[in-house]
């Protein structure tokens, strides 16, 4: 039949040719000879074909690509999660090159003068054709402008499809998308392919409220099953995560389907859902259970990062994630956003990775400047385990700080001083002295409550030589109030209860600190032995032997004890070994006061 048709032995009318094209489309049959014949004949006799017949060939090509890309799926619909390159479409269409065909050349010459006559469904389907085959042309813009006049009359599923197509083409504006969005709820009264509805949810822009997201998510939840494309699930939640739209019903439905069909979502796709749940504040307990059933043997650092930043993951899983992060290949780039997520997760877990400074240096390599709020947060997260030992990273951070110093207000300059000192910036460095000059220039007597600056001042007093900036700074600190004694009501109650049971002194001022309790060393040891029993104990590094204490007779037998807060950080080395260390504030406190400080690992009291 095809041989007779293309050779001219059999002549068919345009209507008969269109019927044959429809049959080929339903059967997903692609014959290069037939497609070339149709393309050539349409280009030679364009006036003999109706608008619908011209666009039917475009619809045939689009649907054939999607159908042949999913040969095992009966009635396959458009898979918007997949991008097709020129070689892909050519292979799927029996080596027929669409972009160089006479059909496309004919459209390029005829559409500029006749596109305004086309109906809305032909405009949308032609736009989909141009988008799928990535045909770059000035005609693309016309699809949006010509569709404008039909925005109030679009029927069937075309409001949804028009929004998807315009989004794929990068066309349309706020008014266009707004009108399309208003038509979508009525469209969903009928059953439409879930791929199309999900792509609409992904493509939504210019929405003034989250109501349309809720409507689309409710539609998806009604018909969603394990047969739905798992890649689209990941794309949906990735889009919702970027827009921070909370859709609890859809989230729970996906987890319920995954629990019943463990092979539906892969590890990467499940991690995308987990990242969304974390961003919008949903519980991750269900996902943690599902992840245990995934194959994580070959976990790369990106998977490890997503797992690590989850709240309350499995302890064994955390160790595997940390090891994967430490083993990251040098050619794998860590983005700044991922770095911040990693550092925030370390802060939540009270755990510091020895590889963090090197990872931070890699993430910051191409960043010239950082805004002040983000820079403050970055410095604060990096100070978790005290001064960093990476000179290159420290130099880069000093560069960021020096860039923003001229614009810092007083309180921000004070906070920046403490953070820089905690990171290990030398007091005689250009960066630190510039910060001091900025603080001294802005200083006002009303700013007189900052405990960390008092601690910083006490450390600067120990320097052998002091610059003019340091002496001026110390002069300002003399008017500061001592606020180290401030505690929350619940903490005060805990201190008082401990005092009554042990018979010790509470709220002991050892400038610039206030210890919660001063207790006899023997009484404290007896208490730990009597009450602790493993549930309460002292960390060994915090209670040195008596031979190392000060020889002063009035303090030799007493220990300053903190009951509130947790000063410990777990440092994880690259080889997986862990060690406990004190945060920089507590390390500095011990060196400044010169007396033994202790901290209860479990500061509950009888």
Tab-separated table of N, CA and C in Angstrom, residues 341-413:
chain	number	residue	atom	x	y	z
A	341	UNK	N	22.935	23.627	53.599
A	341	UNK	CA	22.102	22.554	54.134
A	341	UNK	C	22.937	21.574	54.955
A	342	UNK	N	24.133	21.265	54.463
A	342	UNK	CA	25.015	20.355	55.191
A	342	UNK	C	25.427	20.938	56.535
A	343	UNK	N	25.809	22.215	56.547
A	343	UNK	CA	26.243	22.849	57.796
A	343	UNK	C	25.087	22.967	58.787
A	344	UNK	N	23.888	23.254	58.285
A	344	UNK	CA	22.726	23.323	59.177
A	344	UNK	C	22.423	21.955	59.777
A	345	UNK	N	22.568	20.906	58.968
A	345	UNK	CA	22.349	19.558	59.490
A	345	UNK	C	23.390	19.215	60.550
A	346	UNK	N	24.645	19.610	60.322
A	346	UNK	CA	25.693	19.396	61.331
A	346	UNK	C	25.332	20.106	62.630
A	347	UNK	N	24.805	21.312	62.510
A	347	UNK	CA	24.431	22.083	63.702
A	347	UNK	C	23.301	21.384	64.458
A	348	UNK	N	22.315	20.859	63.718
A	348	UNK	CA	21.203	20.171	64.375
A	348	UNK	C	21.674	18.898	65.070
A	349	UNK	N	22.542	18.156	64.392
A	349	UNK	CA	23.027	16.896	64.956
A	349	UNK	C	24.136	17.101	65.980
A	350	UNK	N	24.599	18.360	66.157
A	350	UNK	CA	25.742	18.655	67.037
A	350	UNK	C	26.930	17.784	66.645
A	351	UNK	N	27.176	17.777	65.344
A	351	UNK	CA	28.206	16.916	64.786
A	351	UNK	C	28.992	17.707	63.748
A	352	UNK	N	30.304	17.638	63.823
A	352	UNK	CA	31.161	18.382	62.905
A	352	UNK	C	31.961	17.405	62.055
A	353	UNK	N	31.946	17.609	60.744
A	353	UNK	CA	32.696	16.760	59.829
A	353	UNK	C	34.061	17.384	59.575
A	354	UNK	N	35.099	16.592	59.711
A	354	UNK	CA	36.444	17.136	59.497
A	354	UNK	C	36.645	17.590	58.062
A	355	UNK	N	35.811	17.077	57.141
A	355	UNK	CA	35.919	17.480	55.738
A	355	UNK	C	35.158	18.762	55.447
A	356	UNK	N	34.415	19.290	56.423
A	356	UNK	CA	33.570	20.460	56.168
A	356	UNK	C	34.352	21.678	55.679
A	357	UNK	N	35.508	22.027	56.272
A	357	UNK	CA	36.242	23.195	55.759
A	357	UNK	C	36.641	23.060	54.297
A	358	UNK	N	37.087	21.857	53.896
A	358	UNK	CA	37.476	21.658	52.502
A	358	UNK	C	36.265	21.725	51.583
A	359	UNK	N	35.143	21.161	52.017
A	359	UNK	CA	33.913	21.244	51.231
A	359	UNK	C	33.454	22.690	51.095
A	360	UNK	N	33.574	23.452	52.178
A	360	UNK	CA	33.187	24.865	52.131
A	360	UNK	C	34.064	25.634	51.160
A	361	UNK	N	35.349	25.339	51.149
A	361	UNK	CA	36.263	26.028	50.229
A	361	UNK	C	35.895	25.735	48.780
A	362	UNK	N	35.540	24.489	48.486
A	362	UNK	CA	35.132	24.131	47.126
A	362	UNK	C	33.847	24.848	46.727
A	363	UNK	N	32.881	24.908	47.648
A	363	UNK	CA	31.596	25.537	47.330
A	363	UNK	C	31.727	27.042	47.151
A	364	UNK	N	32.697	27.661	47.826
A	364	UNK	CA	32.857	29.118	47.778
A	364	UNK	C	33.848	29.566	46.717
A	365	UNK	N	34.422	28.642	45.985
A	365	UNK	CA	35.520	28.975	45.078
A	365	UNK	C	35.127	30.020	44.036
A	366	UNK	N	33.924	29.929	43.493
A	366	UNK	CA	33.506	30.833	42.415
A	366	UNK	C	32.573	31.942	42.898
A	367	UNK	N	32.431	32.108	44.207
A	367	UNK	CA	31.541	33.130	44.759
A	367	UNK	C	32.376	34.338	45.161
A	368	UNK	N	32.065	35.489	44.559
A	368	UNK	CA	32.855	36.698	44.809
A	368	UNK	C	32.423	37.412	46.086
A	369	UNK	N	31.115	37.578	46.262
A	369	UNK	CA	30.601	38.290	47.436
A	369	UNK	C	29.409	37.534	48.008
A	370	UNK	N	29.132	37.767	49.283
A	370	UNK	CA	27.986	37.165	49.966
A	370	UNK	C	27.276	38.259	50.742
A	371	UNK	N	25.950	38.279	50.661
A	371	UNK	CA	25.177	39.277	51.393
A	371	UNK	C	25.331	39.076	52.900
A	372	UNK	N	25.176	40.174	53.639
A	372	UNK	CA	25.465	40.163	55.075
A	372	UNK	C	24.660	39.108	55.839
A	373	UNK	N	23.321	39.000	55.673
A	373	UNK	CA	22.590	37.985	56.458
A	373	UNK	C	23.082	36.567	56.183
A	374	UNK	N	23.345	36.272	54.912
A	374	UNK	CA	23.823	34.929	54.560
A	374	UNK	C	25.230	34.708	55.100
A	375	UNK	N	26.056	35.747	55.034
A	375	UNK	CA	27.426	35.637	55.544
A	375	UNK	C	27.437	35.393	57.050
A	376	UNK	N	26.572	36.089	57.781
A	376	UNK	CA	26.483	35.868	59.229
A	376	UNK	C	26.092	34.427	59.539
A	377	UNK	N	25.120	33.921	58.799
A	377	UNK	CA	24.684	32.543	59.028
A	377	UNK	C	25.803	31.561	58.693
A	378	UNK	N	26.508	31.806	57.598
A	378	UNK	CA	27.608	30.920	57.208
A	378	UNK	C	28.705	30.901	58.270
A	379	UNK	N	29.107	32.071	58.738
A	379	UNK	CA	30.156	32.138	59.761
A	379	UNK	C	29.716	31.455	61.050
A	380	UNK	N	28.460	31.664	61.422
A	380	UNK	CA	27.946	31.060	62.649
A	380	UNK	C	27.978	29.537	62.563
A	381	UNK	N	27.607	28.985	61.399
A	381	UNK	CA	27.608	27.534	61.228
A	381	UNK	C	29.026	26.968	61.212
A	382	UNK	N	29.962	27.721	60.655
A	382	UNK	CA	31.342	27.241	60.571
A	382	UNK	C	32.057	27.268	61.916
A	383	UNK	N	31.517	28.019	62.882
A	383	UNK	CA	32.164	28.104	64.201
A	383	UNK	C	31.738	26.989	65.141
A	384	UNK	N	30.996	26.017	64.647
A	384	UNK	CA	30.448	24.980	65.522
A	384	UNK	C	31.531	24.290	66.345
A	385	UNK	N	32.651	23.961	65.713
A	385	UNK	CA	33.718	23.239	66.418
A	385	UNK	C	34.926	24.113	66.700
A	386	UNK	N	34.760	25.417	66.629
A	386	UNK	CA	35.865	26.311	66.953
A	386	UNK	C	36.668	26.718	65.739
A	387	UNK	N	37.867	27.253	65.948
A	387	UNK	CA	38.696	27.750	64.844
A	387	UNK	C	38.923	26.689	63.775
A	388	UNK	N	38.837	27.110	62.527
A	388	UNK	CA	39.038	26.182	61.414
A	388	UNK	C	40.519	26.161	61.047
A	389	UNK	N	40.986	25.014	60.628
A	389	UNK	CA	42.401	24.872	60.322
A	389	UNK	C	42.715	24.921	58.845
A	390	UNK	N	41.867	25.563	58.057
A	390	UNK	CA	42.066	25.656	56.616
A	390	UNK	C	42.433	27.088	56.268
A	391	UNK	N	43.726	27.407	56.072
A	391	UNK	CA	44.131	28.803	55.832
A	391	UNK	C	43.471	29.427	54.608
A	392	UNK	N	43.315	28.647	53.536
A	392	UNK	CA	42.712	29.197	52.316
A	392	UNK	C	41.255	29.585	52.555
A	393	UNK	N	40.528	28.741	53.290
A	393	UNK	CA	39.135	29.065	53.598
A	393	UNK	C	39.059	30.292	54.490
A	394	UNK	N	39.927	30.375	55.477
A	394	UNK	CA	39.928	31.522	56.381
A	394	UNK	C	40.220	32.814	55.616
A	395	UNK	N	41.151	32.756	54.675
A	395	UNK	CA	41.471	33.943	53.873
A	395	UNK	C	40.288	34.356	53.011
A	396	UNK	N	39.581	33.383	52.457
A	396	UNK	CA	38.409	33.714	51.627
A	396	UNK	C	37.298	34.324	52.479
A	397	UNK	N	37.076	33.775	53.663
A	397	UNK	CA	36.051	34.327	54.551
A	397	UNK	C	36.411	35.746	54.983
A	398	UNK	N	37.681	35.992	55.247
A	398	UNK	CA	38.113	37.348	55.592
A	398	UNK	C	37.839	38.302	54.440
A	399	UNK	N	38.015	37.829	53.213
A	399	UNK	CA	37.720	38.669	52.058
A	399	UNK	C	36.253	39.044	51.986
A	400	UNK	N	35.361	38.083	52.258
A	400	UNK	CA	33.927	38.390	52.275
A	400	UNK	C	33.606	39.424	53.352
A	401	UNK	N	34.208	39.246	54.528
A	401	UNK	CA	33.931	40.160	55.642
A	401	UNK	C	34.419	41.566	55.317
A	402	UNK	N	35.628	41.689	54.791
A	402	UNK	CA	36.179	43.012	54.469
A	402	UNK	C	35.321	43.743	53.438
A	403	UNK	N	34.693	42.973	52.546
A	403	UNK	CA	33.861	43.595	51.513
A	403	UNK	C	32.611	44.246	52.093
A	404	UNK	N	32.073	43.700	53.199
A	404	UNK	CA	30.809	44.210	53.749
A	404	UNK	C	31.011	45.125	54.946
A	405	UNK	N	32.229	45.262	55.447
A	405	UNK	CA	32.467	46.067	56.657
A	405	UNK	C	31.919	47.488	56.541
A	406	UNK	N	32.118	48.200	55.415
A	406	UNK	CA	31.631	49.594	55.351
A	406	UNK	C	30.125	49.744	55.525
A	407	UNK	N	29.358	48.683	55.313
A	407	UNK	CA	27.898	48.772	55.388
A	407	UNK	C	27.320	48.140	56.648
A	408	UNK	N	28.158	47.684	57.557
A	408	UNK	CA	27.657	46.981	58.741
A	408	UNK	C	27.107	47.956	59.769
A	409	UNK	N	25.905	47.681	60.322
A	409	UNK	CA	25.429	48.453	61.477
A	409	UNK	C	26.144	48.000	62.745
A	410	UNK	N	25.888	48.693	63.837
A	410	UNK	CA	26.633	48.459	65.072
A	410	UNK	C	26.483	47.028	65.577
A	411	UNK	N	25.256	46.568	65.747
A	411	UNK	CA	25.043	45.246	66.339
A	411	UNK	C	25.595	44.139	65.441
A	412	UNK	N	25.446	44.306	64.138
A	412	UNK	CA	25.980	43.303	63.216
A	412	UNK	C	27.497	43.277	63.263
A	413	UNK	N	28.112	44.461	63.387
A	413	UNK	CA	29.574	44.513	63.505
A	413	UNK	C	30.038	43.801	64.770
